[in-house]
Coordinates of C-alpha atoms in Angstrom, one line a residue:
M9 CA 104.4 140.4 196.0
R10 CA 102.8 139.8 199.4
H11 CA 99.9 137.5 199.1
F12 CA 99.9 134.1 200.8
H13 CA 97.0 132.3 202.4
E14 CA 99.4 130.5 204.7
P15 CA 102.1 132.9 205.8
N16 CA 104.2 130.1 207.2
N17 CA 104.6 128.4 203.8
P18 CA 108.2 127.1 203.3
A19 CA 108.5 128.9 199.9
I20 CA 107.6 132.3 201.3
H21 CA 111.1 133.8 201.3
D22 CA 111.8 133.1 197.7
A23 CA 108.3 134.3 196.7
I24 CA 108.4 137.7 198.5
T25 CA 112.0 138.5 197.6
G26 CA 111.2 138.2 193.9
D27 CA 112.8 134.8 193.2
S28 CA 109.5 133.0 192.6
G29 CA 110.2 132.8 188.9
N30 CA 113.1 130.4 189.6
N31 CA 111.5 128.7 192.6
T32 CA 109.7 125.7 191.1
S33 CA 109.5 123.5 194.2
Y34 CA 105.7 123.7 194.1
I35 CA 105.8 122.3 190.5
K36 CA 107.6 119.2 191.7
T37 CA 105.2 118.9 194.6
S38 CA 102.2 119.2 192.3
W39 CA 103.5 116.6 189.8
R40 CA 104.0 114.2 192.7
R41 CA 100.4 114.8 193.7
C42 CA 99.2 114.2 190.2
Q43 CA 101.0 110.9 190.0
D44 CA 100.6 109.5 193.5
K45 CA 97.3 111.0 194.7
H46 CA 95.3 111.9 191.6
K47 CA 96.6 109.0 189.5
I48 CA 96.9 111.0 186.3
S49 CA 99.1 109.5 183.6
P50 CA 102.0 111.8 182.8
Q51 CA 103.0 113.1 179.4
H52 CA 99.5 112.8 177.9
N53 CA 96.9 115.1 176.6
I54 CA 94.3 115.9 179.2
K55 CA 90.7 116.3 178.2
L56 CA 89.3 119.5 179.6
C57 CA 85.8 119.4 181.1
T58 CA 83.4 122.3 180.4
L59 CA 80.4 122.8 182.6
T60 CA 76.9 123.7 181.2
E61 CA 75.6 127.2 181.3
K62 CA 73.3 126.3 184.2
E63 CA 76.2 124.8 186.2
I64 CA 78.3 127.8 185.5
Q65 CA 75.6 130.1 186.9
E66 CA 75.3 128.0 190.0
K67 CA 79.1 128.1 190.6
R68 CA 79.2 131.8 190.0
E69 CA 76.3 132.8 192.2
P70 CA 78.3 132.7 195.5
L71 CA 80.9 135.0 193.9
D72 CA 78.4 137.5 192.4
K73 CA 78.8 140.0 195.2
L74 CA 82.6 139.8 195.0
L75 CA 82.6 140.3 191.3
F76 CA 80.2 143.2 191.5
D77 CA 82.1 145.0 194.3
S78 CA 85.5 144.5 192.6
Q79 CA 84.4 145.3 189.1
V80 CA 86.5 148.5 188.9
I81 CA 89.6 146.5 189.9
I82 CA 88.8 143.6 187.6
E83 CA 88.1 146.0 184.7
R84 CA 91.6 147.4 185.2
V85 CA 93.1 143.9 185.0
R86 CA 91.0 143.2 181.9
R87 CA 92.4 146.4 180.2
I88 CA 96.0 145.6 181.0
A89 CA 95.6 142.0 179.9
K90 CA 94.1 143.1 176.6
Q91 CA 97.1 145.4 175.9
S92 CA 99.6 142.7 176.9
G93 CA 98.2 139.7 175.0
Y94 CA 96.8 137.9 178.1
S95 CA 93.5 136.3 179.0
V96 CA 91.9 136.8 182.4
L97 CA 90.2 133.9 184.2
I98 CA 88.4 134.0 187.6
S99 CA 87.5 130.7 189.2
N100 CA 85.6 129.6 192.3
A101 CA 87.3 127.5 195.0
E102 CA 86.7 124.3 193.0
G103 CA 88.6 125.6 190.0
V104 CA 85.6 126.3 187.7
T105 CA 86.1 129.4 185.5
V106 CA 83.1 131.6 186.4
K107 CA 84.3 134.7 184.7
A108 CA 86.6 135.0 181.6
F109 CA 87.9 138.0 179.7
T110 CA 89.5 137.1 176.3
D111 CA 89.9 140.5 174.7
S112 CA 93.5 140.3 173.5
D113 CA 94.8 139.6 170.0
H114 CA 95.3 135.9 171.0
A115 CA 91.7 135.6 172.5
L116 CA 90.1 133.3 170.0
E117 CA 93.0 130.9 169.9
L118 CA 93.3 130.9 173.7
Q119 CA 89.6 130.2 174.0
S120 CA 89.8 127.3 171.5
R121 CA 92.5 125.7 173.6
G122 CA 90.5 125.8 176.8
L123 CA 91.0 129.3 178.4
R124 CA 87.3 130.0 178.4
L125 CA 84.2 130.3 180.7
G126 CA 83.1 127.1 182.4
T127 CA 86.3 125.1 182.1
L128 CA 87.2 123.0 185.1
W129 CA 90.8 123.5 186.2
Q130 CA 90.8 121.5 189.4
E131 CA 94.3 119.9 189.8
A132 CA 92.8 116.5 190.5
M133 CA 91.2 116.5 187.1
V134 CA 93.6 118.5 184.9
G135 CA 97.0 118.1 186.6
T136 CA 99.4 120.9 187.3
N137 CA 98.1 124.2 186.0
G138 CA 97.9 127.8 187.0
L139 CA 94.4 128.0 188.6
G140 CA 94.1 124.5 190.0
T141 CA 97.6 124.3 191.5
C142 CA 97.2 127.9 192.9
L143 CA 94.1 126.6 194.8
E144 CA 96.0 123.5 196.0
E145 CA 99.1 125.5 197.1
K146 CA 96.9 128.4 198.5
R147 CA 99.4 131.0 197.2
P148 CA 100.4 132.9 194.0
I149 CA 102.2 130.7 191.5
T150 CA 103.3 130.6 187.8
V151 CA 103.0 127.5 185.7
D152 CA 104.9 127.9 182.5
A153 CA 105.1 125.7 179.3
S154 CA 106.2 122.1 180.1
E155 CA 105.6 122.7 183.9
H156 CA 102.0 121.9 183.0
Y157 CA 101.2 118.2 183.6
G158 CA 99.2 117.7 180.4
T159 CA 101.2 118.0 177.1
N160 CA 98.3 119.8 175.4
L161 CA 98.8 122.6 178.1
H162 CA 102.5 123.2 177.4
C163 CA 101.6 126.1 175.1
F164 CA 100.4 128.2 178.1
S165 CA 102.1 130.4 180.6
C166 CA 99.7 131.0 183.6
S167 CA 100.1 133.1 186.7
A168 CA 97.4 132.9 189.4
A169 CA 96.7 134.1 192.9
P170 CA 94.0 133.0 195.4
L171 CA 91.1 135.3 196.2
I172 CA 90.6 135.3 199.9
G173 CA 87.5 136.3 201.8
A174 CA 87.2 138.4 204.9
D175 CA 87.3 135.4 207.2
G176 CA 90.4 133.9 205.5
A177 CA 88.6 131.3 203.4
I178 CA 89.7 130.9 199.8
L179 CA 86.8 132.0 197.5
G180 CA 88.5 131.3 194.2
A181 CA 91.5 132.5 192.1
L182 CA 92.5 135.1 189.6
D183 CA 94.6 134.0 186.6
M184 CA 96.4 135.8 183.8
S185 CA 97.4 133.4 180.9
T186 CA 99.0 133.8 177.6
F187 CA 101.1 131.6 175.2
A188 CA 104.4 130.5 176.6
N189 CA 107.4 132.3 175.0
G190 CA 110.1 131.8 177.6
N191 CA 109.9 135.4 178.9
R192 CA 110.7 134.9 182.6
M193 CA 110.6 138.7 183.2
G194 CA 107.1 138.8 181.7
Q195 CA 106.0 135.9 183.9
A196 CA 107.4 137.6 187.1
L197 CA 105.5 140.8 186.2
A198 CA 102.3 138.9 185.6
L199 CA 102.6 137.0 188.9
N200 CA 103.3 140.2 190.8
F201 CA 100.3 141.9 189.1
V202 CA 97.8 139.1 189.9
A203 CA 99.1 138.8 193.5
E204 CA 98.8 142.5 194.2
T205 CA 95.4 142.6 192.5
A206 CA 94.2 139.7 194.7
D207 CA 95.5 141.6 197.7
E208 CA 93.6 144.6 196.6
I209 CA 90.4 142.6 196.2
E210 CA 90.8 141.0 199.6
A211 CA 91.2 144.4 201.2
L212 CA 88.1 145.6 199.5
I213 CA 86.1 142.6 200.7
F214 CA 87.6 143.1 204.2
R215 CA 86.6 146.8 204.4
K216 CA 83.0 146.0 203.4
A217 CA 82.7 143.1 205.7
Y218 CA 84.0 145.0 208.7
N219 CA 82.6 148.4 207.9
R220 CA 81.0 148.5 211.4
Q221 CA 84.3 147.9 213.1
Y222 CA 87.4 150.0 213.4
I223 CA 90.1 149.2 210.7
V224 CA 93.8 149.9 211.1
S225 CA 96.3 149.8 208.3
L226 CA 100.0 148.8 208.6
A227 CA 102.3 150.4 206.0
R228 CA 106.1 150.4 205.5
S229 CA 105.7 153.9 204.1
M230 CA 103.0 156.5 203.9
H231 CA 101.4 154.8 200.9
A232 CA 98.2 152.9 201.0
T233 CA 98.3 149.3 202.1
T234 CA 96.3 146.1 202.0
A235 CA 97.6 145.1 205.5
L236 CA 94.5 145.7 207.5
I237 CA 93.3 144.8 211.0
A238 CA 89.8 145.2 212.4
F239 CA 88.9 145.6 216.0
N240 CA 85.6 146.2 217.8
E241 CA 84.5 148.9 220.2
N242 CA 85.9 146.9 223.1
G243 CA 89.4 146.9 221.5
T244 CA 89.4 143.2 220.6
I245 CA 90.9 142.3 217.3
V246 CA 88.2 140.5 215.2
A247 CA 89.9 140.0 211.8
A248 CA 93.0 140.7 209.7
T249 CA 93.9 140.5 206.0
T250 CA 96.4 138.0 204.7
P251 CA 99.1 140.6 204.0
A252 CA 98.8 141.9 207.6
L253 CA 99.3 138.3 208.9
L254 CA 102.2 137.8 206.5
Q255 CA 104.0 141.0 207.6
L256 CA 103.6 140.1 211.3
N257 CA 104.8 136.5 210.7
C258 CA 101.6 135.0 212.1
R259 CA 101.3 131.3 211.5
N260 CA 97.5 131.6 211.4
R261 CA 94.8 134.2 211.9
Y262 CA 94.2 133.3 215.5
D263 CA 97.8 134.2 216.5
L264 CA 96.4 137.7 216.2
V265 CA 92.6 137.6 216.1
G266 CA 91.0 137.6 219.6
K267 CA 93.8 139.6 221.2
S268 CA 93.5 143.1 222.6
F269 CA 94.6 145.7 220.0
Q270 CA 96.3 147.8 222.7
E271 CA 98.2 144.9 224.1
A272 CA 99.2 143.5 220.7
F273 CA 100.4 146.8 219.2
E274 CA 101.3 148.7 222.4
I275 CA 99.3 151.7 221.4
N276 CA 96.0 153.1 222.6
P277 CA 93.4 153.3 219.8
D278 CA 92.4 156.8 221.0
E279 CA 95.9 158.0 219.9
L280 CA 95.1 156.8 216.4
A281 CA 91.6 158.3 216.4
S282 CA 93.0 161.8 217.0
S283 CA 96.0 161.7 214.7
S284 CA 97.1 161.2 211.1
P285 CA 99.2 158.1 210.2
L286 CA 101.6 157.5 213.0
K287 CA 105.1 156.0 212.7
H288 CA 105.0 153.5 215.4
Q289 CA 107.4 150.8 216.8
F290 CA 106.2 147.8 218.7
Q291 CA 107.1 144.3 219.7
F292 CA 104.9 141.4 218.6
N293 CA 105.6 137.7 219.2
G294 CA 109.2 138.4 220.1
H295 CA 110.0 140.5 217.1
M296 CA 110.3 144.3 216.7
Y297 CA 108.3 146.1 214.0
Q298 CA 108.0 149.6 212.8
Y299 CA 105.1 150.7 210.6
H300 CA 103.1 153.8 209.7
I301 CA 99.9 152.9 211.5
A302 CA 96.6 154.6 210.8
L303 CA 92.9 154.3 211.7
H304 CA 90.4 154.0 208.9
T305 CA 86.7 153.8 209.6
A306 CA 83.6 154.5 207.5
Q307 CA 82.0 156.2 210.5
P308 CA 83.0 159.6 211.9
K309 CA 85.8 159.5 214.4
P310 CA 84.4 158.9 217.9
S311 CA 84.2 161.8 220.3
Q312 CA 84.6 159.4 223.3
P313 CA 87.5 157.0 224.0
F314 CA 87.2 153.6 222.4
L315 CA 87.5 151.6 225.5
Q316 CA 85.1 153.4 227.8
K317 CA 82.3 150.9 228.5
S318 CA 79.9 153.7 229.5
S319 CA 79.8 155.3 226.0
P320 CA 81.3 153.0 223.4
A321 CA 81.5 154.2 219.8
K322 CA 78.6 153.0 217.7
P323 CA 78.3 152.4 214.0
S324 CA 76.0 154.8 212.2
C325 CA 74.0 152.4 210.0
P326 CA 71.9 151.3 211.7
P327 CA 72.3 152.7 215.2
S328 CA 72.1 150.1 218.0
K329 CA 69.0 150.4 220.1
S330 CA 69.5 147.4 222.5
N331 CA 71.6 144.3 223.0
H332 CA 69.3 142.4 220.7
Q333 CA 69.0 145.1 218.0
R334 CA 71.4 143.3 215.5
L335 CA 69.0 140.3 215.4
L336 CA 65.9 142.5 215.2
D337 CA 67.5 144.4 212.3
A338 CA 68.0 141.0 210.5
A339 CA 64.3 140.3 210.9
G340 CA 63.3 143.6 209.4
E341 CA 59.5 144.4 209.6
D342 CA 58.2 141.0 208.6
P343 CA 55.9 139.8 211.4
A344 CA 56.8 136.1 211.0
L345 CA 60.6 136.9 211.2
L346 CA 60.1 139.3 214.1
Q347 CA 58.4 136.4 216.0
Q348 CA 61.3 134.1 215.1
A349 CA 63.7 136.7 216.4
Q350 CA 61.9 137.0 219.7
R351 CA 62.0 133.2 220.1
C352 CA 65.7 133.2 219.4
I353 CA 66.3 135.9 222.0
R354 CA 64.8 133.6 224.6
I355 CA 67.3 130.8 223.9
I356 CA 70.5 132.8 223.5
D357 CA 73.3 131.5 225.8
R358 CA 71.1 128.6 226.8
G359 CA 73.3 126.0 225.1
L360 CA 70.7 125.0 222.5
S361 CA 71.9 124.2 219.0
V362 CA 70.2 126.2 216.2
L363 CA 69.3 125.0 212.7
L364 CA 68.6 127.7 210.1
Q365 CA 66.5 126.6 207.1
G366 CA 65.7 128.6 204.0
E367 CA 66.5 129.0 200.3
T368 CA 69.8 130.2 199.0
G369 CA 70.2 133.9 199.5
T370 CA 67.7 134.4 202.3
G371 CA 70.3 135.6 204.8
K372 CA 71.1 132.5 206.8
E373 CA 74.7 133.7 207.5
V374 CA 73.5 137.2 208.4
W375 CA 71.1 135.6 210.9
A376 CA 73.8 133.4 212.3
R377 CA 76.2 136.4 212.7
A378 CA 73.4 138.3 214.5
L379 CA 72.8 135.4 216.9
H380 CA 76.6 135.4 217.6
D381 CA 76.7 139.2 218.1
I382 CA 73.9 139.2 220.7
S383 CA 75.4 136.3 222.6
D384 CA 78.0 136.2 225.4
R385 CA 80.4 135.0 222.8
K386 CA 80.3 138.2 220.7
D387 CA 83.9 139.1 221.4
K388 CA 85.1 135.7 220.4
P389 CA 85.7 134.3 216.8
F390 CA 82.8 133.7 214.4
I391 CA 83.9 131.1 211.9
A392 CA 81.8 130.4 208.8
V393 CA 82.3 127.2 206.8
N394 CA 80.3 126.4 203.6
C395 CA 80.3 122.6 203.5
A396 CA 79.1 122.6 199.9
A397 CA 81.9 124.9 198.6
I398 CA 84.9 123.0 200.0
P399 CA 86.0 120.1 197.9
E400 CA 85.4 116.8 199.7
S401 CA 89.1 116.0 199.7
L402 CA 89.8 119.1 201.7
I403 CA 86.8 119.5 204.0
E404 CA 88.1 117.2 206.8
S405 CA 91.5 119.0 207.1
E406 CA 89.7 122.3 206.9
L407 CA 87.4 121.5 209.8
F408 CA 89.8 119.4 212.0
G409 CA 93.2 120.7 210.9
Y410 CA 96.2 118.4 210.8
G411 CA 99.4 117.8 212.7
A412 CA 103.0 118.4 211.6
G413 CA 104.1 116.2 208.7
T414 CA 100.7 114.7 208.1
F415 CA 100.5 115.6 204.3
T416 CA 103.1 115.9 201.6
G417 CA 103.0 119.5 200.6
G418 CA 101.2 120.5 203.7
L419 CA 102.5 123.0 206.3
K420 CA 105.5 121.5 208.1
S421 CA 104.1 122.8 211.4
G422 CA 100.6 121.6 210.8
K423 CA 97.4 123.7 210.5
I424 CA 94.7 124.6 212.9
G425 CA 91.2 123.6 211.7
K426 CA 88.1 125.8 211.6
I427 CA 86.6 124.0 214.7
E428 CA 89.6 124.7 216.9
A429 CA 89.9 128.3 215.4
S430 CA 86.3 128.9 216.6
N431 CA 87.1 127.8 220.2
G432 CA 85.3 130.1 222.6
G433 CA 83.1 131.5 219.8
T434 CA 80.7 130.3 217.2
L435 CA 81.1 127.8 214.4
F436 CA 78.6 128.4 211.5
L437 CA 78.2 125.3 209.3
D438 CA 76.4 126.4 206.2
E439 CA 74.9 123.7 203.9
I440 CA 75.4 121.0 206.5
G441 CA 73.3 118.7 204.3
D442 CA 76.3 118.4 201.9
M443 CA 78.7 117.2 204.6
P444 CA 80.1 113.8 203.7
A445 CA 78.8 110.9 205.9
E446 CA 82.2 110.1 207.4
L447 CA 82.5 113.7 208.7
Q448 CA 79.0 113.7 210.1
A449 CA 80.1 111.0 212.5
R450 CA 83.2 113.0 213.5
L451 CA 81.2 116.1 214.0
L452 CA 78.7 114.3 216.2
R453 CA 81.6 113.1 218.4
V454 CA 82.8 116.7 218.6
L455 CA 79.4 118.0 219.7
A456 CA 79.0 115.1 222.2
E457 CA 82.5 115.2 223.8
S458 CA 83.6 118.9 223.2
E459 CA 87.0 117.8 221.9
I460 CA 88.7 117.3 218.5
V461 CA 91.6 115.2 217.2
P462 CA 93.4 116.8 214.3
L463 CA 94.4 114.6 211.4
G464 CA 97.7 112.8 212.1
E465 CA 97.4 113.5 215.8
V466 CA 96.4 111.2 218.8
K467 CA 95.9 113.6 221.7
P468 CA 92.4 115.2 221.8
I469 CA 92.1 119.0 222.1
P470 CA 89.2 120.4 224.2
V471 CA 87.0 123.0 222.5
D472 CA 84.2 125.2 223.7
I473 CA 82.1 126.1 220.7
N474 CA 78.5 127.2 219.9
V475 CA 77.5 125.5 216.6
I476 CA 74.9 127.0 214.3
C477 CA 74.0 125.0 211.2
A478 CA 72.1 125.9 208.1
S479 CA 70.7 124.2 205.0
H480 CA 68.5 124.9 202.1
R481 CA 67.7 121.2 201.9
D482 CA 64.9 119.2 203.6
L483 CA 67.1 117.5 206.1
E484 CA 64.2 115.4 207.5
H485 CA 63.7 113.9 204.1
Y486 CA 67.5 113.2 203.9
V487 CA 67.3 111.5 207.2
S488 CA 64.4 109.3 206.0
Q489 CA 66.4 108.3 202.9
G490 CA 69.6 107.5 204.9
D491 CA 71.6 110.4 203.5
F492 CA 72.0 112.3 206.8
R493 CA 72.6 110.8 210.2
E494 CA 69.5 110.8 212.3
D495 CA 71.4 111.3 215.6
L496 CA 73.3 114.3 214.2
Y497 CA 70.1 115.8 212.8
Y498 CA 68.4 115.8 216.2
R499 CA 71.6 117.1 217.8
I500 CA 71.9 120.2 215.6
S501 CA 68.1 121.0 215.3
V502 CA 67.1 121.5 218.9
F503 CA 65.9 124.9 217.9
K504 CA 64.8 125.5 214.2
V505 CA 64.5 128.8 212.5
S506 CA 62.8 129.0 209.1
L507 CA 63.8 132.0 207.0
P508 CA 61.2 132.9 204.3
S509 CA 62.1 133.6 200.7
L510 CA 62.1 137.3 199.7
R511 CA 59.0 136.9 197.5
N512 CA 57.0 135.7 200.6
R513 CA 58.2 138.5 203.0
Q514 CA 55.7 141.1 203.9
D515 CA 58.3 143.9 204.3
K516 CA 59.8 143.9 200.9
R517 CA 59.5 147.7 200.5
H518 CA 61.2 148.3 203.9
L519 CA 64.0 145.8 203.0
I520 CA 64.5 147.5 199.6
Y521 CA 65.0 150.9 201.1
K522 CA 67.0 149.6 204.0
I523 CA 69.6 148.0 201.6
L524 CA 69.5 151.1 199.4
D525 CA 70.3 153.4 202.4
C526 CA 73.2 151.3 203.4
L527 CA 74.9 151.1 200.0
K528 CA 78.4 152.5 200.5
F529 CA 78.6 154.6 197.3
E530 CA 79.6 158.3 197.9
D531 CA 77.1 159.4 195.3
A532 CA 74.2 157.2 196.5
Q533 CA 73.4 158.9 199.8
N534 CA 70.3 160.7 198.5
I535 CA 69.2 158.3 195.8
C536 CA 65.6 157.0 195.9
L537 CA 63.3 154.9 193.7
S538 CA 60.8 156.2 191.2
A539 CA 57.3 154.8 191.7
Q540 CA 57.6 152.7 188.6
A541 CA 60.9 151.2 189.6
E542 CA 59.7 150.5 193.1
E543 CA 56.6 148.7 191.6
V544 CA 58.9 146.5 189.4
L545 CA 61.0 145.5 192.4
I546 CA 58.0 144.8 194.6
N547 CA 56.3 142.6 192.1
Y548 CA 59.5 140.7 191.0
Q549 CA 59.7 137.1 192.3
W550 CA 63.4 137.3 193.4
P551 CA 64.6 133.7 192.8
G552 CA 68.0 134.8 194.2
N553 CA 66.4 136.3 197.3
I554 CA 68.1 139.1 199.3
R555 CA 71.5 138.4 197.7
Q556 CA 70.0 139.1 194.3
L557 CA 68.2 142.2 195.6
K558 CA 71.5 143.7 196.9
N559 CA 73.2 143.1 193.5
V560 CA 70.2 144.6 191.6
L561 CA 70.2 147.8 193.8
Q562 CA 74.0 148.2 193.5
Y563 CA 73.7 147.9 189.7
A564 CA 70.8 150.5 189.6
V565 CA 72.8 153.0 191.7
C566 CA 75.7 152.7 189.3
M567 CA 73.4 153.3 186.3
C568 CA 71.4 156.1 187.8
D569 CA 72.3 159.6 186.5
G570 CA 70.3 161.7 189.0
T571 CA 68.9 161.2 192.4
K572 CA 66.1 158.9 191.5
I573 CA 66.4 155.3 190.1
Q574 CA 64.2 154.9 187.0
I575 CA 63.0 151.8 185.3
D576 CA 65.8 152.1 182.7
D577 CA 68.4 151.9 185.5
L578 CA 67.2 148.4 186.5
P579 CA 69.0 145.3 185.1
E580 CA 67.1 143.3 182.5
E581 CA 66.7 140.3 184.8
V582 CA 64.0 142.0 186.9
F583 CA 61.7 142.2 183.9
K584 CA 61.9 138.5 183.1
S585 CA 59.5 136.0 184.5
S586 CA 61.1 133.8 187.1
V587 CA 60.4 130.5 188.8
T588 CA 58.5 130.7 192.1
S589 CA 61.2 128.7 194.0
N590 CA 64.8 127.9 193.7
A591 CA 64.7 125.2 196.4
P592 CA 66.2 122.0 195.0
T593 CA 64.3 118.8 194.7
T594 CA 64.9 116.2 197.3
T595 CA 63.4 113.3 195.4
L596 CA 65.9 110.5 195.0
N597 CA 65.7 109.1 191.5
T598 CA 68.6 107.2 190.1
S599 CA 66.9 107.1 186.6
T600 CA 66.9 110.9 186.2
C601 CA 69.4 110.9 183.3
H602 CA 68.2 107.6 181.7
E603 CA 65.1 106.1 180.4
A604 CA 63.3 103.9 182.8
D605 CA 64.4 100.6 181.4
P606 CA 63.7 97.6 183.8
N607 CA 66.5 95.7 182.2
V608 CA 69.1 98.3 183.3
T609 CA 70.2 97.8 186.9
E610 CA 70.9 100.6 189.3
K611 CA 74.6 99.8 189.2
Q612 CA 74.6 100.2 185.4
K613 CA 72.8 103.5 185.7
L614 CA 75.2 104.8 188.3
I615 CA 78.2 103.8 186.1
A616 CA 76.7 105.4 183.0
T617 CA 76.0 108.7 184.9
L618 CA 79.4 108.8 186.5
E619 CA 81.1 108.2 183.1
Q620 CA 79.0 110.9 181.5
N621 CA 80.2 113.3 184.2
R622 CA 83.8 112.1 184.1
W623 CA 83.5 110.6 187.6
I624 CA 83.0 114.1 189.1
V625 CA 80.8 113.1 192.1
T626 CA 79.3 116.5 192.6
R627 CA 78.1 116.7 189.0
A628 CA 76.9 113.1 188.9
A629 CA 75.0 113.5 192.1
K630 CA 73.2 116.5 190.7
A631 CA 72.3 114.6 187.5
L632 CA 70.9 111.7 189.6
G633 CA 69.0 114.1 191.9
V634 CA 70.7 112.8 195.1
S635 CA 73.2 114.2 197.6
R636 CA 77.0 113.6 197.4
S637 CA 76.8 111.3 200.5
T638 CA 74.1 109.1 198.9
L639 CA 76.2 108.7 195.7
H640 CA 79.3 107.9 197.7
R641 CA 77.4 105.3 199.7
K642 CA 76.1 103.7 196.5
I643 CA 79.6 103.8 194.9
K644 CA 81.0 101.9 197.9
M645 CA 78.0 99.5 198.0
Y646 CA 78.5 98.4 194.4
G647 CA 82.3 98.5 194.6
L648 CA 82.5 101.1 191.8
L649 CA 85.7 102.5 193.1
L650 CA 87.4 99.5 191.4
D651 CA 85.8 100.6 188.1
A652 CA 86.9 104.3 188.4
P653 CA 89.3 105.3 185.6
E654 CA 93.0 105.9 186.4
Q655 CA 93.6 109.6 185.5

């Protein structure tokens, strides 16, 4: 088992040597968090919260591509779980079950007890449990029987591992659960299985994310490995999977990322390009290693040396035509977007902050990466942070990091935050409108003074970053309502870029075929669309924008028997009528969930809504039609923290 988000975790030795079944230190740590931090009463039944179908869909949407790309792997897990009497749950980073497979003999009973779609397993709400505690610990764990905090969960045995994205961010978790029976060997096997599966999914995501770079694998033997490292045509390491970092004893990703591949591994990439897997010994960070090391790339092996500036290796889809081509490719053939791209080219490397605005799925991160790739910072880190996806309790430490000994259960040596990790490169803050008010002030200070102070530290650390922000919200309206700092808004929006929804783009046909051409299926190279299928796709309203289009085309390619996609190969969703916009309302209305009763005060309405949503601020804010920061401000204004239930 070799899957840890933080390779420097104190419990790593026991876990990777197979003693994790007996190592329950994380259980004690979790119980202390439940009592001291989360204020949950021990030895009680815990009421499980289940989200609505609409909420589940919203939580699942960011994981749709991951679920689609890894469906073969997940189907294998599902089959083994069915044969072994387990249920399979996949959660997002907040602990919401967005996918559930309950096919085993115990399925109905497991479902009735909470192992089902839409259940919230966040440790702060449920106490110690497989999914929630895995996300807190950021590593594979097993929670068995009475190790669960809630007495009604003592019947379960749950093994979970985090699902990690190409940039190292935790996207969610994979869990296999059954009824507890005291079988420690079975628990160890389940834990090993979910950990290896999560590694495999991470490697799959990694290969797709860096398919335009050169990818090297490190293996103890000649067998396939999930320890992968990506570097660009200049020989600079741009990314690494968690197993690779673990094997090289890297404390964090930027102990490796940003270094020269040749200097780090003491081998010229050209040697790898012209050979089969090579048994190679090298010294890294004072330690000697020996691996079978091999180059893997989706493009043909380059005929010219990697590091020759005069003729660097180029990816084949699409070919680079100029230094600005990556951004022009993102614009497609839409006249308005091409004009936006030309405007962006004029301000690159001028020190102007950029704000990208557009609906969910319109390609804001793609645009941000393109801006980074055509800048002078292209060989430095690009770090993406989704401010809406990270729980409020974690976002400050994720951005700013923390010093040694700052948190109980945290890394003893501390942790580098996303801002410091992006030093010299680009920090992309997606959904900036969901950033809590307190952090808005700290971010403004970072932008003004170019330095950060990690949590628990005193000495500031200088940083040189280019910040690109994005939001699907109307930030100007949020500013007028006091939900977003006016000074921060004007700091991050010197240059605004509006990305149109897919239904409003004039190059839909071009975009459809461009995505179809770049699908990485071996049997999809010559596939095209029938006239009828093309017409359906052109006329569809695409509420999920480009992200939804990619998923639909991937599905159609899988369903297609010949070389032409027919109407019957398209998913049912494209034949349904859809709303014309998925942009959320920005109207602030605290009576959304209640009748307009003049005798009911705003405070009473807030309390009622919070109680209906079990004091989950994110859900209550949605019910009220306000942002999280607005609701937090009102909670403090009315002193409602004193009324919050002790859980």
